[in-house]
């Protein structure tokens, strides 16, 4: 039988109401929630609430925004993202974050599949954004800029804010109405839209708070926000949760080790959520020794596994505790999280409240405690299904509501979960999912390629898996270094950065038609 997991009370309401309609909160309205470390621009809680209402009211008044309309955000991390997100929710809309590393092909798929009505982006991303919007029929006046840079040819999101907002916010059914449409790579090609209801997201927010809320406090802690907001891990833990908990969060557009260390030192950061490559830098990079990081008392790492040795190396060097978490886009995302770094060391910790987790054999039977099996999860945080893809939904969700994660693992006697393998053929590069089938489909169209298989190989220096292509060249083509470089470059021009062939190319005479397993120790992922 599945282990009994504690339960907590979760309000039956939407995300905006949870954040801004609560009668009591432990911190004042003047508390700074999001701050840019470079410009010092910031949002206090009261300004954040006001901005969401003005933006939501403006959407409705100026664009006749309807319940269920989708707004996509194609951007690096920006302190305007939360206000735009919850303003869209205020008006009854759905937010669909898109990876700013996407090329035109990938962004076009995202916009077309999601049914996006408007795209919010940044000035430096306009070349990709405008071309993708043109291809899918999104008009020029529905491409809107966020952040500090402007362009007179495009609206800025502040142009849409209603200076005298009126009307009531849209009434939502928390368990049915979507808050987010996030995109998660499957094994069969382009990413699938994961439908997350307001109740899914609110449930996981309270589940995360039941753990992290016992560790951090708004008066003494400052958080560094570096995980990407377009990824469900960053969205939940660094957008939603700081606003709920009242934590001041310094927002980095993207990761840069020197700037990361400078911000920790200058702003006395105490806590951050990261992916394993950041932990590797903190353990080994000589750059870290140039900064005083003594304020950083704890890190939570997700998206890929950490070895015990790496966890100890950071603790020995900095005195910083590193704990791990696990989750998936389909679970909103966090399902497991350590509370103490040295309890269940190397595990993802125990399951968060209000879930049922069980480990299943290939023939669909629950395995004995301590034995390996595929992790199945049910709970209020489990997604509604894949957008426009009933077949994929049926393949991974059981009739009684369990989500088949595709990850193999077990629990120890204390309930700590260890992920040991993967059923799915996804490659996990620094927490991002890479579908071999997608890369194979693109590479097969190259004029020199007769056949191809893409697999994941472990890169110890990067502490991650990387894609490697096994290629059969067309007759008469020699497998020279120049050909490899040309193919690697050619693919890199057509895919987002995390999908590039960092593992390189190997020449083979034949591609086996029974797919090999690419999995190698992927515990601890959130993605």
Tab-separated table of N, CA and C in Angstrom, residues 442-525:
chain	number	residue	atom	x	y	z
A	442	UNK	N	14.671	16.528	-37.306
A	442	UNK	CA	15.335	17.662	-37.966
A	442	UNK	C	16.599	17.197	-38.682
A	443	UNK	N	17.424	16.408	-37.978
A	443	UNK	CA	18.684	15.948	-38.568
A	443	UNK	C	18.453	15.088	-39.801
A	444	UNK	N	17.359	14.329	-39.811
A	444	UNK	CA	17.079	13.461	-40.962
A	444	UNK	C	16.847	14.256	-42.239
A	445	UNK	N	16.516	15.547	-42.087
A	445	UNK	CA	16.286	16.379	-43.273
A	445	UNK	C	17.570	16.984	-43.830
A	446	UNK	N	18.707	16.766	-43.127
A	446	UNK	CA	19.975	17.293	-43.624
A	446	UNK	C	20.405	16.507	-44.857
A	447	UNK	N	20.920	17.187	-45.838
A	447	UNK	CA	21.229	16.563	-47.130
A	447	UNK	C	22.310	15.488	-47.048
A	448	UNK	N	23.131	15.495	-45.985
A	448	UNK	CA	24.207	14.501	-45.872
A	448	UNK	C	23.829	13.305	-45.002
A	449	UNK	N	22.664	13.348	-44.354
A	449	UNK	CA	22.284	12.338	-43.358
A	449	UNK	C	21.335	11.313	-43.969
A	450	UNK	N	21.728	10.026	-43.859
A	450	UNK	CA	20.874	8.931	-44.338
A	450	UNK	C	19.986	8.403	-43.228
A	451	UNK	N	20.510	8.332	-42.021
A	451	UNK	CA	19.737	7.855	-40.870
A	451	UNK	C	20.402	8.408	-39.618
A	452	UNK	N	19.631	8.486	-38.532
A	452	UNK	CA	20.178	9.094	-37.322
A	452	UNK	C	19.423	8.618	-36.093
A	453	UNK	N	20.146	8.501	-34.983
A	453	UNK	CA	19.551	8.274	-33.665
A	453	UNK	C	20.242	9.213	-32.686
A	454	UNK	N	19.465	9.864	-31.834
A	454	UNK	CA	20.025	10.775	-30.831
A	454	UNK	C	19.865	10.137	-29.455
A	455	UNK	N	20.934	10.135	-28.688
A	455	UNK	CA	20.911	9.570	-27.345
A	455	UNK	C	21.495	10.577	-26.356
A	456	UNK	N	21.297	10.321	-25.084
A	456	UNK	CA	21.890	11.148	-24.043
A	456	UNK	C	23.134	10.489	-23.482
A	457	UNK	N	24.182	11.264	-23.326
A	457	UNK	CA	25.417	10.758	-22.715
A	457	UNK	C	25.788	11.667	-21.547
A	458	UNK	N	26.394	11.099	-20.547
A	458	UNK	CA	26.740	11.863	-19.357
A	458	UNK	C	27.990	12.707	-19.609
A	459	UNK	N	27.896	13.994	-19.262
A	459	UNK	CA	29.035	14.910	-19.332
A	459	UNK	C	29.380	15.293	-17.896
A	460	UNK	N	30.428	14.695	-17.364
A	460	UNK	CA	30.756	14.893	-15.948
A	460	UNK	C	31.198	16.323	-15.655
A	461	UNK	N	31.869	16.959	-16.611
A	461	UNK	CA	32.315	18.338	-16.384
A	461	UNK	C	31.147	19.293	-16.267
A	462	UNK	N	30.097	19.046	-17.027
A	462	UNK	CA	28.906	19.889	-16.960
A	462	UNK	C	27.912	19.388	-15.919
A	463	UNK	N	28.123	18.194	-15.395
A	463	UNK	CA	27.219	17.563	-14.428
A	463	UNK	C	25.813	17.429	-14.996
A	464	UNK	N	25.746	16.932	-16.244
A	464	UNK	CA	24.449	16.794	-16.896
A	464	UNK	C	24.557	15.827	-18.062
A	465	UNK	N	23.398	15.402	-18.558
A	465	UNK	CA	23.358	14.687	-19.827
A	465	UNK	C	23.451	15.688	-20.975
A	466	UNK	N	23.981	15.240	-22.098
A	466	UNK	CA	24.010	16.060	-23.307
A	466	UNK	C	23.593	15.196	-24.495
A	467	UNK	N	22.983	15.785	-25.512
A	467	UNK	CA	22.588	15.016	-26.698
A	467	UNK	C	23.795	14.674	-27.586
A	468	UNK	N	23.811	13.450	-28.054
A	468	UNK	CA	24.819	12.976	-29.001
A	468	UNK	C	24.082	12.332	-30.166
A	469	UNK	N	24.509	12.617	-31.389
A	469	UNK	CA	23.865	12.069	-32.580
A	469	UNK	C	24.694	10.936	-33.171
A	470	UNK	N	24.051	9.795	-33.363
A	470	UNK	CA	24.668	8.668	-34.066
A	470	UNK	C	24.161	8.720	-35.508
A	471	UNK	N	25.040	9.027	-36.452
A	471	UNK	CA	24.605	9.367	-37.810
A	471	UNK	C	25.170	8.383	-38.838
A	472	UNK	N	24.285	7.930	-39.712
A	472	UNK	CA	24.677	7.208	-40.920
A	472	UNK	C	24.704	8.226	-42.055
A	473	UNK	N	25.880	8.411	-42.630
A	473	UNK	CA	26.001	9.378	-43.733
A	473	UNK	C	25.540	8.769	-45.050
A	474	UNK	N	25.098	9.636	-45.949
A	474	UNK	CA	24.695	9.170	-47.272
A	474	UNK	C	25.906	8.628	-48.028
A	475	UNK	N	25.624	7.730	-48.946
A	475	UNK	CA	26.679	7.053	-49.688
A	475	UNK	C	27.611	8.059	-50.369
A	476	UNK	N	28.901	7.842	-50.160
A	476	UNK	CA	29.897	8.688	-50.786
A	476	UNK	C	30.374	9.843	-49.925
A	477	UNK	N	29.712	10.071	-48.772
A	477	UNK	CA	30.107	11.168	-47.886
A	477	UNK	C	31.064	10.626	-46.830
A	478	UNK	N	32.181	11.296	-46.625
A	478	UNK	CA	33.182	10.865	-45.659
A	478	UNK	C	32.902	11.507	-44.298
A	479	UNK	N	33.111	10.730	-43.245
A	479	UNK	CA	32.887	11.218	-41.887
A	479	UNK	C	34.057	12.031	-41.376
A	480	UNK	N	34.238	13.201	-41.915
A	480	UNK	CA	35.360	14.055	-41.539
A	480	UNK	C	34.937	15.050	-40.451
A	481	UNK	N	35.940	15.648	-39.793
A	481	UNK	CA	35.673	16.613	-38.729
A	481	UNK	C	34.877	17.803	-39.247
A	482	UNK	N	35.166	18.221	-40.459
A	482	UNK	CA	34.461	19.377	-41.036
A	482	UNK	C	32.979	19.067	-41.240
A	483	UNK	N	32.659	17.828	-41.569
A	483	UNK	CA	31.258	17.419	-41.753
A	483	UNK	C	30.544	17.426	-40.407
A	484	UNK	N	31.223	16.906	-39.381
A	484	UNK	CA	30.633	16.923	-38.033
A	484	UNK	C	30.331	18.354	-37.594
A	485	UNK	N	31.310	19.260	-37.774
A	485	UNK	CA	31.108	20.650	-37.350
A	485	UNK	C	29.955	21.296	-38.112
A	486	UNK	N	29.852	20.979	-39.394
A	486	UNK	CA	28.790	21.573	-40.201
A	486	UNK	C	27.415	21.109	-39.729
A	487	UNK	N	27.290	19.799	-39.407
A	487	UNK	CA	26.001	19.254	-38.969
A	487	UNK	C	25.631	19.804	-37.596
A	488	UNK	N	26.608	19.878	-36.681
A	488	UNK	CA	26.354	20.424	-35.342
A	488	UNK	C	25.909	21.882	-35.443
A	489	UNK	N	26.605	22.667	-36.278
A	489	UNK	CA	26.227	24.074	-36.466
A	489	UNK	C	24.840	24.186	-37.082
A	490	UNK	N	24.588	23.367	-38.108
A	490	UNK	CA	23.311	23.409	-38.835
A	490	UNK	C	22.137	23.153	-37.894
A	491	UNK	N	22.256	22.143	-37.040
A	491	UNK	CA	21.179	21.868	-36.086
A	491	UNK	C	21.045	23.005	-35.081
A	492	UNK	N	22.191	23.526	-34.611
A	492	UNK	CA	22.167	24.605	-33.628
A	492	UNK	C	21.434	25.842	-34.108
A	493	UNK	N	21.406	26.060	-35.417
A	493	UNK	CA	20.700	27.194	-35.990
A	493	UNK	C	19.187	26.993	-35.996
A	494	UNK	N	18.732	25.766	-35.716
A	494	UNK	CA	17.321	25.437	-35.863
A	494	UNK	C	16.625	25.069	-34.561
A	495	UNK	N	17.360	25.017	-33.472
A	495	UNK	CA	16.761	24.608	-32.197
A	495	UNK	C	17.205	25.545	-31.073
A	496	UNK	N	16.469	25.489	-29.958
A	496	UNK	CA	16.862	26.251	-28.777
A	496	UNK	C	18.215	25.767	-28.255
A	497	UNK	N	18.889	26.624	-27.504
A	497	UNK	CA	20.250	26.340	-27.062
A	497	UNK	C	20.410	25.038	-26.307
A	498	UNK	N	19.399	24.661	-25.494
A	498	UNK	CA	19.564	23.462	-24.680
A	498	UNK	C	19.447	22.174	-25.500
A	499	UNK	N	19.065	22.288	-26.786
A	499	UNK	CA	18.903	21.091	-27.618
A	499	UNK	C	20.106	20.842	-28.528
A	500	UNK	N	21.138	21.666	-28.443
A	500	UNK	CA	22.284	21.519	-29.343
A	500	UNK	C	23.073	20.240	-29.051
A	501	UNK	N	23.813	19.793	-30.045
A	501	UNK	CA	24.548	18.524	-29.930
A	501	UNK	C	25.849	18.727	-29.155
A	502	UNK	N	25.718	18.978	-27.865
A	502	UNK	CA	26.916	19.183	-27.043
A	502	UNK	C	27.712	17.894	-26.853
A	503	UNK	N	27.080	16.769	-27.100
A	503	UNK	CA	27.796	15.493	-27.051
A	503	UNK	C	28.490	15.160	-28.355
A	504	UNK	N	28.231	15.975	-29.392
A	504	UNK	CA	28.880	15.769	-30.678
A	504	UNK	C	28.176	14.750	-31.554
A	505	UNK	N	28.950	14.180	-32.467
A	505	UNK	CA	28.444	13.235	-33.453
A	505	UNK	C	29.362	12.023	-33.492
A	506	UNK	N	28.784	10.842	-33.636
A	506	UNK	CA	29.569	9.646	-33.953
A	506	UNK	C	29.018	9.068	-35.255
A	507	UNK	N	29.922	8.584	-36.083
A	507	UNK	CA	29.507	7.989	-37.364
A	507	UNK	C	29.268	6.502	-37.164
A	508	UNK	N	28.154	6.020	-37.633
A	508	UNK	CA	27.824	4.594	-37.519
A	508	UNK	C	27.402	4.074	-38.885
A	509	UNK	N	27.523	2.765	-39.091
A	509	UNK	CA	27.136	2.158	-40.367
A	509	UNK	C	25.645	1.867	-40.411
A	510	UNK	N	25.041	1.692	-39.216
A	510	UNK	CA	23.618	1.357	-39.163
A	510	UNK	C	23.057	1.821	-37.829
A	511	UNK	N	21.829	2.304	-37.829
A	511	UNK	CA	21.142	2.670	-36.598
A	511	UNK	C	20.253	1.511	-36.166
A	512	UNK	N	20.516	0.926	-34.985
A	512	UNK	CA	19.650	-0.160	-34.511
A	512	UNK	C	18.210	0.328	-34.373
A	513	UNK	N	17.263	-0.486	-34.747
A	513	UNK	CA	15.868	-0.074	-34.712
A	513	UNK	C	15.165	-0.435	-33.405
A	514	UNK	N	15.885	-1.073	-32.486
A	514	UNK	CA	15.370	-1.214	-31.117
A	514	UNK	C	16.081	-0.164	-30.299
A	515	UNK	N	15.347	0.836	-29.823
A	515	UNK	CA	15.957	2.033	-29.223
A	515	UNK	C	16.705	1.699	-27.952
A	516	UNK	N	17.971	2.128	-27.831
A	516	UNK	CA	18.716	1.934	-26.591
A	516	UNK	C	18.244	2.896	-25.521
A	517	UNK	N	18.473	2.514	-24.278
A	517	UNK	CA	18.121	3.419	-23.175
A	517	UNK	C	19.195	4.474	-23.037
A	518	UNK	N	18.795	5.735	-22.893
A	518	UNK	CA	19.753	6.826	-22.689
A	518	UNK	C	19.787	7.254	-21.233
A	519	UNK	N	19.011	6.599	-20.377
A	519	UNK	CA	18.895	7.079	-19.002
A	519	UNK	C	20.144	6.752	-18.220
A	520	UNK	N	20.539	7.678	-17.361
A	520	UNK	CA	21.670	7.421	-16.478
A	520	UNK	C	21.548	8.296	-15.248
A	521	UNK	N	20.880	7.777	-14.230
A	521	UNK	CA	20.806	8.465	-12.958
A	521	UNK	C	20.166	9.824	-13.011
A	522	UNK	N	18.835	9.910	-13.151
A	522	UNK	CA	18.220	11.216	-13.336
A	522	UNK	C	17.387	11.635	-12.137
A	523	UNK	N	17.705	11.119	-10.959
A	523	UNK	CA	16.936	11.498	-9.774
A	523	UNK	C	17.000	12.986	-9.510
A	524	UNK	N	15.972	13.510	-8.865
A	524	UNK	CA	15.993	14.889	-8.429
A	524	UNK	C	15.578	15.890	-9.469
A	525	UNK	N	14.773	15.487	-10.458
A	525	UNK	CA	14.482	16.480	-11.491
A	525	UNK	C	13.134	17.144	-11.283
